Coordinates of C-alpha atoms in Angstrom, one line a residue:
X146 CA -61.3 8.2 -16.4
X147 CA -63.1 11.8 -16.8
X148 CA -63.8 14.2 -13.8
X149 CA -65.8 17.3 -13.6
X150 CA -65.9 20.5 -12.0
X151 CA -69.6 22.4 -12.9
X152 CA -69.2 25.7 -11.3
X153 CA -72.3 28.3 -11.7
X154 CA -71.0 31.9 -13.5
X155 CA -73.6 33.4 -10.7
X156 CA -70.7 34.8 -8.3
X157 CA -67.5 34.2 -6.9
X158 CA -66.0 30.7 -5.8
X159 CA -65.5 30.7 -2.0
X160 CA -63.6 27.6 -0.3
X161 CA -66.8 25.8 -0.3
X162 CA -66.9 24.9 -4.1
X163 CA -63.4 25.7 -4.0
X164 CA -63.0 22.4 -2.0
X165 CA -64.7 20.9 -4.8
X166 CA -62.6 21.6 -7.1
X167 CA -59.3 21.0 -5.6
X168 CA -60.7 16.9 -4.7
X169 CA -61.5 16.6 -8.4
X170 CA -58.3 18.0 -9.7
X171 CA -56.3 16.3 -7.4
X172 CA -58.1 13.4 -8.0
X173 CA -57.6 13.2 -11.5
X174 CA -54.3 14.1 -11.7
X175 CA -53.3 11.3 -9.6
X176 CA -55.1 8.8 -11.7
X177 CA -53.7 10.4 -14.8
X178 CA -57.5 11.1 -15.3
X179 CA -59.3 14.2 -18.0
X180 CA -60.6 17.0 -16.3
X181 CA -63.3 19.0 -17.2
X182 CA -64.7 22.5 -16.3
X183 CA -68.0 22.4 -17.0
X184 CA -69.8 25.9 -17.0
X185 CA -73.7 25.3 -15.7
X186 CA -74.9 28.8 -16.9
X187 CA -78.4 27.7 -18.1
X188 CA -79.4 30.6 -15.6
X189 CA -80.0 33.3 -18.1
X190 CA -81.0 35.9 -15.5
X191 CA -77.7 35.3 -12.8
X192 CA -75.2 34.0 -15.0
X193 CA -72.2 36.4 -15.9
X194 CA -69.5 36.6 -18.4
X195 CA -67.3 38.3 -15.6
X196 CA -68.3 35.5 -12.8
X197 CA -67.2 32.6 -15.7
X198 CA -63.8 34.8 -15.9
X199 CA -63.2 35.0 -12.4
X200 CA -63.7 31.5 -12.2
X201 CA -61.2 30.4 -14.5
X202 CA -58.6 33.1 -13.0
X203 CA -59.0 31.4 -9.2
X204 CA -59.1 27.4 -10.1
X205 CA -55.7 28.8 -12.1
X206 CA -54.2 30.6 -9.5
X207 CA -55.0 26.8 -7.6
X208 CA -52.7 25.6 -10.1
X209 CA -55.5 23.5 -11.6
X210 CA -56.3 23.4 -15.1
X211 CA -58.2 21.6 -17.5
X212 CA -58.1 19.4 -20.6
X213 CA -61.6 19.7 -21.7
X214 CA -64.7 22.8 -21.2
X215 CA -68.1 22.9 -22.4
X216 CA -71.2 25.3 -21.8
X217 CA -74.7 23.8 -20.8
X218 CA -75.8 27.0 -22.7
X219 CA -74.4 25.3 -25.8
X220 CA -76.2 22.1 -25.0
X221 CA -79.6 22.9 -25.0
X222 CA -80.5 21.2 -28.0
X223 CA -79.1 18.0 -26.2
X224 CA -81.4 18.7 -23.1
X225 CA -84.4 19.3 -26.1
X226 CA -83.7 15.9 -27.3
X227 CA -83.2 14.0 -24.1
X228 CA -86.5 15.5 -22.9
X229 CA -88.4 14.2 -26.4
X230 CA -86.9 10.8 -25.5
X231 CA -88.5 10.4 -21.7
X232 CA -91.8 12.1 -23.2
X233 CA -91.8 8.7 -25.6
X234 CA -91.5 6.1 -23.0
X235 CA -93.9 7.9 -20.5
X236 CA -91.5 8.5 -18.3
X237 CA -92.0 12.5 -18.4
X238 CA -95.5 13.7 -17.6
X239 CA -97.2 17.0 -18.2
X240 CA -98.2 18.8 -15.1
X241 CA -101.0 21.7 -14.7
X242 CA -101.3 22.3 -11.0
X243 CA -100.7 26.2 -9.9
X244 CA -98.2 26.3 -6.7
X245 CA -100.8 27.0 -4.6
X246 CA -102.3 24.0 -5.6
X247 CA -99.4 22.1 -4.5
X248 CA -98.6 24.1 -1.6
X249 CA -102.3 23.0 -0.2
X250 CA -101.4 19.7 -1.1
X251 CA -98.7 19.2 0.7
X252 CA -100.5 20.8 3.4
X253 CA -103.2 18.2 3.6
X254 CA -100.9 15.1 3.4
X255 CA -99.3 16.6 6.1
X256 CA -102.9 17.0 8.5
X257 CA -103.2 13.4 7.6
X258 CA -100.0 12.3 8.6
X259 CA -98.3 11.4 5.7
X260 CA -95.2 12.5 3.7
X261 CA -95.3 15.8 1.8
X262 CA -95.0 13.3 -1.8
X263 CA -96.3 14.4 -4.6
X264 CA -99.5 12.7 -5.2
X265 CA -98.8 12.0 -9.0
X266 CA -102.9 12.9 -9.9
X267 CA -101.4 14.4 -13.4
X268 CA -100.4 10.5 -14.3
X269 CA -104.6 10.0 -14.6
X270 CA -105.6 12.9 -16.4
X271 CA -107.1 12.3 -19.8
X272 CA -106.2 13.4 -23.2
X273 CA -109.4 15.0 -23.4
X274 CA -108.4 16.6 -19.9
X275 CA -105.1 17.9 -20.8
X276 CA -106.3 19.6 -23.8
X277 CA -109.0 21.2 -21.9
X278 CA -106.4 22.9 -19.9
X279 CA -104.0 23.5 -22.8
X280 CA -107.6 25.5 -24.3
X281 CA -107.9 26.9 -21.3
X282 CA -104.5 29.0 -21.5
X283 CA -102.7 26.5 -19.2
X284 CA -98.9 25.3 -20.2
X285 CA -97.4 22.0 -18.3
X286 CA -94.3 21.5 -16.9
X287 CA -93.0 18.0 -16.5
X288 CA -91.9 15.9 -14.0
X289 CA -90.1 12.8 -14.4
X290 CA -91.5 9.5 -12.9
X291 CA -88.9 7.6 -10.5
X292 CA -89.1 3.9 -10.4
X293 CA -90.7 2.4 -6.9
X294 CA -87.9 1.1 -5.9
X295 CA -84.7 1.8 -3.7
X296 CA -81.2 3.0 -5.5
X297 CA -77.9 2.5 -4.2
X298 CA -74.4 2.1 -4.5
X299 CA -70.8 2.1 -3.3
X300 CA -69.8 6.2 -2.6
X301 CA -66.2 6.8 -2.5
X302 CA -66.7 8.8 0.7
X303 CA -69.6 7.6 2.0
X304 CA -69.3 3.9 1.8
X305 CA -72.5 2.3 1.1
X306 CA -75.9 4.9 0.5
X307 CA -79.6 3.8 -0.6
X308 CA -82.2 6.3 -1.6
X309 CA -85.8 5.3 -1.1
X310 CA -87.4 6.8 -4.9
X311 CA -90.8 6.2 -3.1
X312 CA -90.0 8.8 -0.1
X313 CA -89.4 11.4 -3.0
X314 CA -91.2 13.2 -5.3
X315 CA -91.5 13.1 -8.9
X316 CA -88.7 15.9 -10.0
X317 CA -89.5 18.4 -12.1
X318 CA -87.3 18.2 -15.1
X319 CA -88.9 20.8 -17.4
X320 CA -90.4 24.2 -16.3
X321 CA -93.2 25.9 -18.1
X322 CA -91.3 28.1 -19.8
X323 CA -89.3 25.0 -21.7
X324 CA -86.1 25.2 -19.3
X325 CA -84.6 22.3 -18.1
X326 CA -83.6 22.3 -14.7
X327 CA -79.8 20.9 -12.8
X328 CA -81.4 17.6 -12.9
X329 CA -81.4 16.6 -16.2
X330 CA -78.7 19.3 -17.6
X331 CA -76.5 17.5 -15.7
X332 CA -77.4 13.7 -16.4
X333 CA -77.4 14.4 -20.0
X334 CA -73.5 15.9 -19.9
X335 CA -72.3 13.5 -17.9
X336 CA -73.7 10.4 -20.3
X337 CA -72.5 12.5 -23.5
X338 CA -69.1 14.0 -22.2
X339 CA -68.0 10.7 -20.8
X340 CA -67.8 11.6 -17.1
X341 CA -67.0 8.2 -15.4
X342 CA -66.5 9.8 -11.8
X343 CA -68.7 12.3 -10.1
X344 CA -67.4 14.1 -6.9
X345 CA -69.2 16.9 -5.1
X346 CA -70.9 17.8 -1.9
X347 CA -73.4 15.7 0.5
X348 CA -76.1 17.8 -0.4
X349 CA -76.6 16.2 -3.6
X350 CA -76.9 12.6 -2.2
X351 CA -80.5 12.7 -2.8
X352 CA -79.8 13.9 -6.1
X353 CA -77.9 11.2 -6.6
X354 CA -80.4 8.6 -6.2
X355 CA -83.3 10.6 -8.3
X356 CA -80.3 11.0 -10.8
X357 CA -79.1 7.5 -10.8
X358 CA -82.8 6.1 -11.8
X359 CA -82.5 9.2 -14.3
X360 CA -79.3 7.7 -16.1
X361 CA -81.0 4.5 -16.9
X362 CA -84.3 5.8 -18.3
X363 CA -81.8 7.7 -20.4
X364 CA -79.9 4.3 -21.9
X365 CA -77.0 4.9 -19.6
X366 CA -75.6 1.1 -17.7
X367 CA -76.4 0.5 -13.9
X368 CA -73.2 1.6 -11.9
X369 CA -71.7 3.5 -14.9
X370 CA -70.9 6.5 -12.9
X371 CA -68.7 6.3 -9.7
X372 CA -70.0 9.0 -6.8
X373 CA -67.9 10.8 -3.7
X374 CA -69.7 12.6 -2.0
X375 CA -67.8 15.4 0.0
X376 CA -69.6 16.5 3.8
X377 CA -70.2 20.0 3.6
X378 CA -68.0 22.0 5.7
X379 CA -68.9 24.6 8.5
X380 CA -67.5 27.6 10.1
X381 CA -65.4 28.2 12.6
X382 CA -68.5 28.0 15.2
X383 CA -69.6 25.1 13.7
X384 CA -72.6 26.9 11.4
X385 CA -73.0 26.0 8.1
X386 CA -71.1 28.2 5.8
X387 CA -72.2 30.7 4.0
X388 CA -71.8 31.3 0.7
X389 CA -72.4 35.1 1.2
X390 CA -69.3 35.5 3.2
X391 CA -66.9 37.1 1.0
X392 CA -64.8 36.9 2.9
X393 CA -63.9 33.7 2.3
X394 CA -64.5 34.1 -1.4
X395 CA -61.0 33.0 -3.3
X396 CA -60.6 36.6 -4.5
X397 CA -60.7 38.0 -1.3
X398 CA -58.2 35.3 0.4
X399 CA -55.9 36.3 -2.7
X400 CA -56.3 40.5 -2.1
X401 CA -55.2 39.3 1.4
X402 CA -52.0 37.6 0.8
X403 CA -53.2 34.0 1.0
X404 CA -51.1 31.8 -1.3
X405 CA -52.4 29.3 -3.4
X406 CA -50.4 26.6 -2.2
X407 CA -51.3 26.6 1.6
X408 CA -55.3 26.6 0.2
X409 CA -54.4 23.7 -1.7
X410 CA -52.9 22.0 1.1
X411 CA -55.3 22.8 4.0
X412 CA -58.0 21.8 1.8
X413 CA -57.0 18.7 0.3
X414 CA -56.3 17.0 4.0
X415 CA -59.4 19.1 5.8
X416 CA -61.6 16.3 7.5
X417 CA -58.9 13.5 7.0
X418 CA -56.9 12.0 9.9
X419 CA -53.8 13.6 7.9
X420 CA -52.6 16.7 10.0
X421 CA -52.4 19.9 7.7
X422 CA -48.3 20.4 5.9
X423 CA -47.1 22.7 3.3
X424 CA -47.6 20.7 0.2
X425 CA -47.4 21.2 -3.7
X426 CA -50.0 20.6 -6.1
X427 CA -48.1 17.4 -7.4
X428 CA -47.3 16.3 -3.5
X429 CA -51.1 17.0 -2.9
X430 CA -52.5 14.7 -5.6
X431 CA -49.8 11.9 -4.7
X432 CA -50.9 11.8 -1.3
X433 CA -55.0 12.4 -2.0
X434 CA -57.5 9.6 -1.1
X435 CA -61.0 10.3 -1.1
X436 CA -61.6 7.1 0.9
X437 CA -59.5 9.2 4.1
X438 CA -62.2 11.8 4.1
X439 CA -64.6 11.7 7.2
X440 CA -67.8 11.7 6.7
X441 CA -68.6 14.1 9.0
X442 CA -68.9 17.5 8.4
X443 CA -65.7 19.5 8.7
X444 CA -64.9 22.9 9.8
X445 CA -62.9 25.7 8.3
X446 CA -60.7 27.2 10.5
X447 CA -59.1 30.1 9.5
X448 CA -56.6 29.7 11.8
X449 CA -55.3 26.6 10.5
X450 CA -54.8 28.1 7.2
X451 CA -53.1 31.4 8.1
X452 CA -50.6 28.8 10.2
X453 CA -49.8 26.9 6.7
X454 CA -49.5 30.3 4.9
X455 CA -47.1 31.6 7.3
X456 CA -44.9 28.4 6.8
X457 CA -45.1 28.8 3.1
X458 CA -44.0 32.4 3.4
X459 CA -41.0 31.4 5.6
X460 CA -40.1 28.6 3.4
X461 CA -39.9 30.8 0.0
X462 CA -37.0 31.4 -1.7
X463 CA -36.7 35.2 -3.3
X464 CA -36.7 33.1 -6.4
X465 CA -40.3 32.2 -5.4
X466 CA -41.5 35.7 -4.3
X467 CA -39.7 38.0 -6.2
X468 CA -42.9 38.5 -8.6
X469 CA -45.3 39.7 -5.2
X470 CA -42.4 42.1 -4.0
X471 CA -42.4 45.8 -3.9
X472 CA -40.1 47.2 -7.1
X473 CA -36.9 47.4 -5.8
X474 CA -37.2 44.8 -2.9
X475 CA -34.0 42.9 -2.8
X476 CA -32.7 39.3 -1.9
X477 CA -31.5 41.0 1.5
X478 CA -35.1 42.2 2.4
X479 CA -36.6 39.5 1.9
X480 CA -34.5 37.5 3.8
X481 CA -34.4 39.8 6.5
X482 CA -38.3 40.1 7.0
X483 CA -39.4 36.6 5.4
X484 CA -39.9 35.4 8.8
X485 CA -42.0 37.9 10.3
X486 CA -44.9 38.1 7.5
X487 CA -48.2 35.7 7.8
X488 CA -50.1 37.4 4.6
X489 CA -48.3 38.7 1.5
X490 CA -50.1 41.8 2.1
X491 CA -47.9 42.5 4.8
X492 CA -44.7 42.6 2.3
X493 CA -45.3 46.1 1.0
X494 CA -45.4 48.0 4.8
X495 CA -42.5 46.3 5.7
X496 CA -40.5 47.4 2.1
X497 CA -41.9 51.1 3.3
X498 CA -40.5 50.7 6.8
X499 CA -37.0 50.2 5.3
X500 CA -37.4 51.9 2.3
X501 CA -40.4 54.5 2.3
X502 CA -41.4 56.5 5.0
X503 CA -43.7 55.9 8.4
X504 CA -45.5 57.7 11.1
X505 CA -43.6 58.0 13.9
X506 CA -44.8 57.2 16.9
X507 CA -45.1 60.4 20.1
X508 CA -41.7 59.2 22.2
X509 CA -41.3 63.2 23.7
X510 CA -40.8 61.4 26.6
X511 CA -37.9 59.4 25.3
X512 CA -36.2 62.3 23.6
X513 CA -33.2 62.7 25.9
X514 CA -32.5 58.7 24.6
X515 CA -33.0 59.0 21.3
X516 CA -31.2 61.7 20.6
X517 CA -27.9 59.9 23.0
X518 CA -28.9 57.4 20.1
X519 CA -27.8 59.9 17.5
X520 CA -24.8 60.8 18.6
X521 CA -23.5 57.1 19.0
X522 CA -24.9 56.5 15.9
X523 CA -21.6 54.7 13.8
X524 CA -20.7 56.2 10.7
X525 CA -21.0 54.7 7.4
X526 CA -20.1 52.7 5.7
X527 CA -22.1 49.7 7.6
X528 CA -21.4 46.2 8.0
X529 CA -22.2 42.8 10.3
X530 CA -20.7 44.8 13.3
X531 CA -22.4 47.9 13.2
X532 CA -25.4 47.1 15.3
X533 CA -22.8 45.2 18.1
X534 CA -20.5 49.1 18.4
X535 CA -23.6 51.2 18.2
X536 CA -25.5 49.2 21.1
X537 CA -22.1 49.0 23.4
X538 CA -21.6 53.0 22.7
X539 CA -25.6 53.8 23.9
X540 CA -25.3 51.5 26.8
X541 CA -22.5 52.8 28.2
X542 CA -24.1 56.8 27.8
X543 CA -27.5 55.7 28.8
X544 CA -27.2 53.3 31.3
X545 CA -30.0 51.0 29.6
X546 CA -30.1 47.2 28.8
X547 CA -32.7 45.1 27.6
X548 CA -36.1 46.1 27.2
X549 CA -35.8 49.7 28.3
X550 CA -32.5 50.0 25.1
X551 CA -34.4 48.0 22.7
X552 CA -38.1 49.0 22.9
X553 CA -37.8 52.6 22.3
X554 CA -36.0 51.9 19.5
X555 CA -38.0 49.7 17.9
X556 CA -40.7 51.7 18.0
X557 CA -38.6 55.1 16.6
X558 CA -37.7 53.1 13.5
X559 CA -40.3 51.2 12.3
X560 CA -43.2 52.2 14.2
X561 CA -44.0 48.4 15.8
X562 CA -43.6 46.9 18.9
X563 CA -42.3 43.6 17.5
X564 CA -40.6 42.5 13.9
X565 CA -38.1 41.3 12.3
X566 CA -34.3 42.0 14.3
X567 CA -33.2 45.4 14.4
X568 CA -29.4 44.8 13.6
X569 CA -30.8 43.7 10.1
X570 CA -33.3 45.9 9.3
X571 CA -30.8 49.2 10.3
X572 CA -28.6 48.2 7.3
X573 CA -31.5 48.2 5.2
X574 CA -32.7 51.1 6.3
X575 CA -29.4 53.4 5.9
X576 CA -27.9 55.7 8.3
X577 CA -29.4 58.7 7.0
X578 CA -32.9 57.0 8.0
X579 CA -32.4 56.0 11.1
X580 CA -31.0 59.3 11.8
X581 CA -34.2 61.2 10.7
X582 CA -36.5 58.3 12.3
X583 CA -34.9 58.8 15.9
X584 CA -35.1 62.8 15.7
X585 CA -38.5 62.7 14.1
X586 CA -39.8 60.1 16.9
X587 CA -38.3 62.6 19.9
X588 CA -40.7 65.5 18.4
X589 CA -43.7 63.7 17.3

């Protein structure tokens, strides 16, 4: 069993394609199946070295890997030779028609009422013809001529799907310029690399069929390849997403403190019945069924997946984190302020509110508290019962409980209205500190 991943080097992978990836992975590490990252970077113009890199750096900060790579840029002589073959049993036809030519085509079968279909007039041209237009400065492109009749098959996600060949037309497998297009690149891999199971997005459905009556006129056996056929997923409005939202690009859920884990995990079970949990990649792929997927369209809620991150964070051992911590950030820290971070991004400002320094916030109006703060401030050395004798000492000066003892300061020492609890952070923080916070807060 052989799975594929075919990302294009033309930008960054975003959850979209990341979704992708993550059912194939999972998918063949359950199965104890080969994976394969196959890089689709025919595109001359839009393909980049530094897009094929950041590829590989996301789908392994995923945690997935892969047992086998290969270039379509390295396969053209493959495409050359599969494209020779369909040219010998007719199956591949030259075509001279400008796009304006086509485009009033289409137009007309649409005035009469009929289907947009290309009309296949290149199939009766005459040698004598096409060599007339070759004279006349004129170079084909080829299209590849679909059987008249209906394809189907059993899709993992799907359950039974038909495409109608007759509804579609001819693809164009060969430009003029001798590229081959996604069409036949991809058939041609697929036979040759041994692919036996193809997952990817309902967008290709069509494809599929076209593709399917592709593989036999190419030698392959009917129902050699097994398809799953993902829905797409929308936005949180229920659009269709874009793939121009950055945002939502894996590099920029990484700059924000996403971990790889909770995208794993919301992925995986996003548009199953299966409610989202804090999973590994192995505890993923035990648990991953394509036939659970819906097959309607899912959306992407953002919300969801900062929820999971946040339980990943809480659950992390220092062991786990220590790597993504600020230099000097210690067990203690992280202990202390573990539960009160949703993004790893928020580590470092909570490593400078105990460690570095802040703004403090204007509390001139508060002065006369604060500073009955500092002078019940206990000595050093600290320990557990620190926070317990300094709060009894300022209640009994000030008069204050609750809210009105608390608030102020909370927001003298680490500039926030909420966060992780005060008695723990102070130790952190060291007398000295606090001492400079509260007199630096009464004059801001």
């Amino acid at each position: 069993m052989k799975l594929r991943f075919a990302p294009s080097p033309t930008g960054h992978l975003h959850v979209g394609n990341a979704r992708l990836a993550i059912a194939n992975a999972l998918f063949a590490r359950r199965h104890g199946a080969v994976f394969l990252l196959r890089i689709d970077d025919t595109d001359r113009d839009r393909s980049r070295e530094e897009y094929e890199t950041g590829i590989e750096t996301d789908l392994r900060w995923l945690g997935i890997g892969w047992q086998e790579k290969a270039h379509q840029s390295a396969r053209l002589d493959r495409y050359a030779a599969a494209v020779e073959a369909l040219k010998a049993s007719g199956r591949l036809y030259p075509c001279f028609e400008s796009e304006l030519e086509l485009s009033a085509k289409r137009e007309a079968r649409l005035r009469a009422g009929k289907p947009p279909v290309y009309d296949r007039a290149m199939l009766k041209m005459t040698p004598e013809q096409r060599a007339r237009a070759e004279a006349n400065g004129k170079v084909p492109y080829w299209r590849f001529r679909l059987s008249d009749t209906t394809r189907r098959w059993n899709d993992l996600v799907m359950g039974e799907c038909s495409v109608k060949l007759t509804a579609i037309s001819d693809p164009v497998l060969l430009r003029t310029d001798g590229t081959v297009l996604y069409t036949l690149a991809s058939v041609v891999d697929d036979l040759e690399l041994g692919v036996t199971h193809i997952v990817r997005g309902e967008d290709h459905v069509t494809n599929t069929g076209v593709q399917i009556d592709l593989i036999e006129a190419l030698g392959g056996k009917p129902g050699q390849f097994a398809f799953g056929h993902m829905p797409l997923l929308l936005d949180e409005a229920g659009g269709k997403l874009s793939k121009r939202l950055d945002g939502l690009s894996l590099r920029s859920l990484r700059h924000d403190g996403i971990e790889p884990e909770a995208i794993v995990s919301y992925l995986s079970r996003l548009g199953t019945a299966d409610d989202p949990a804090v999973m590994s990649f192995d505890e993923a792929a035990a648990g991953f069924d394509l036939s659970r997927v819906s097959r309607s369209a899912a959306r992407f809620d953002m919300r969801q997946l900062l929820g999971l991150n946040r339980k990943l964070l809480h659950q992390k051992s220092f062991a786990e984190i220590q790597d993504r911590l600020p230099e000097g950030a210690t067990e203690d820290f992280w202990n202390v302020i573990r539960g009160n971070v949703d993004l790893t991004g928020e580590i470092a400002h909570w490593w400078q509110v105990v460690a570095g320094e802040i703004t403090p916030p204007g509390l001139s109006d508060e002065a006369s508290f604060l500073e009955q703060a500092r002078e019940t401030l206990p000595p050093a050395p600290w320990d557990e019962g620190t926070w317990k004798a300094w709060m009894t000492a300022l209640r009994a000066v000030s008069g204050r409980s609750g809210r009105a003892l608390f608030h102020p300061l909370r927001l003298a020492l680490t500039g926030e209205e909420a966060g992780p609890e005060l008695h723990a952070l102070i130790r952190l923080m060291g007398r000295d500190r606090v001492l400079a916070r509260l007199q630096d807060a009464a004059f801001a």
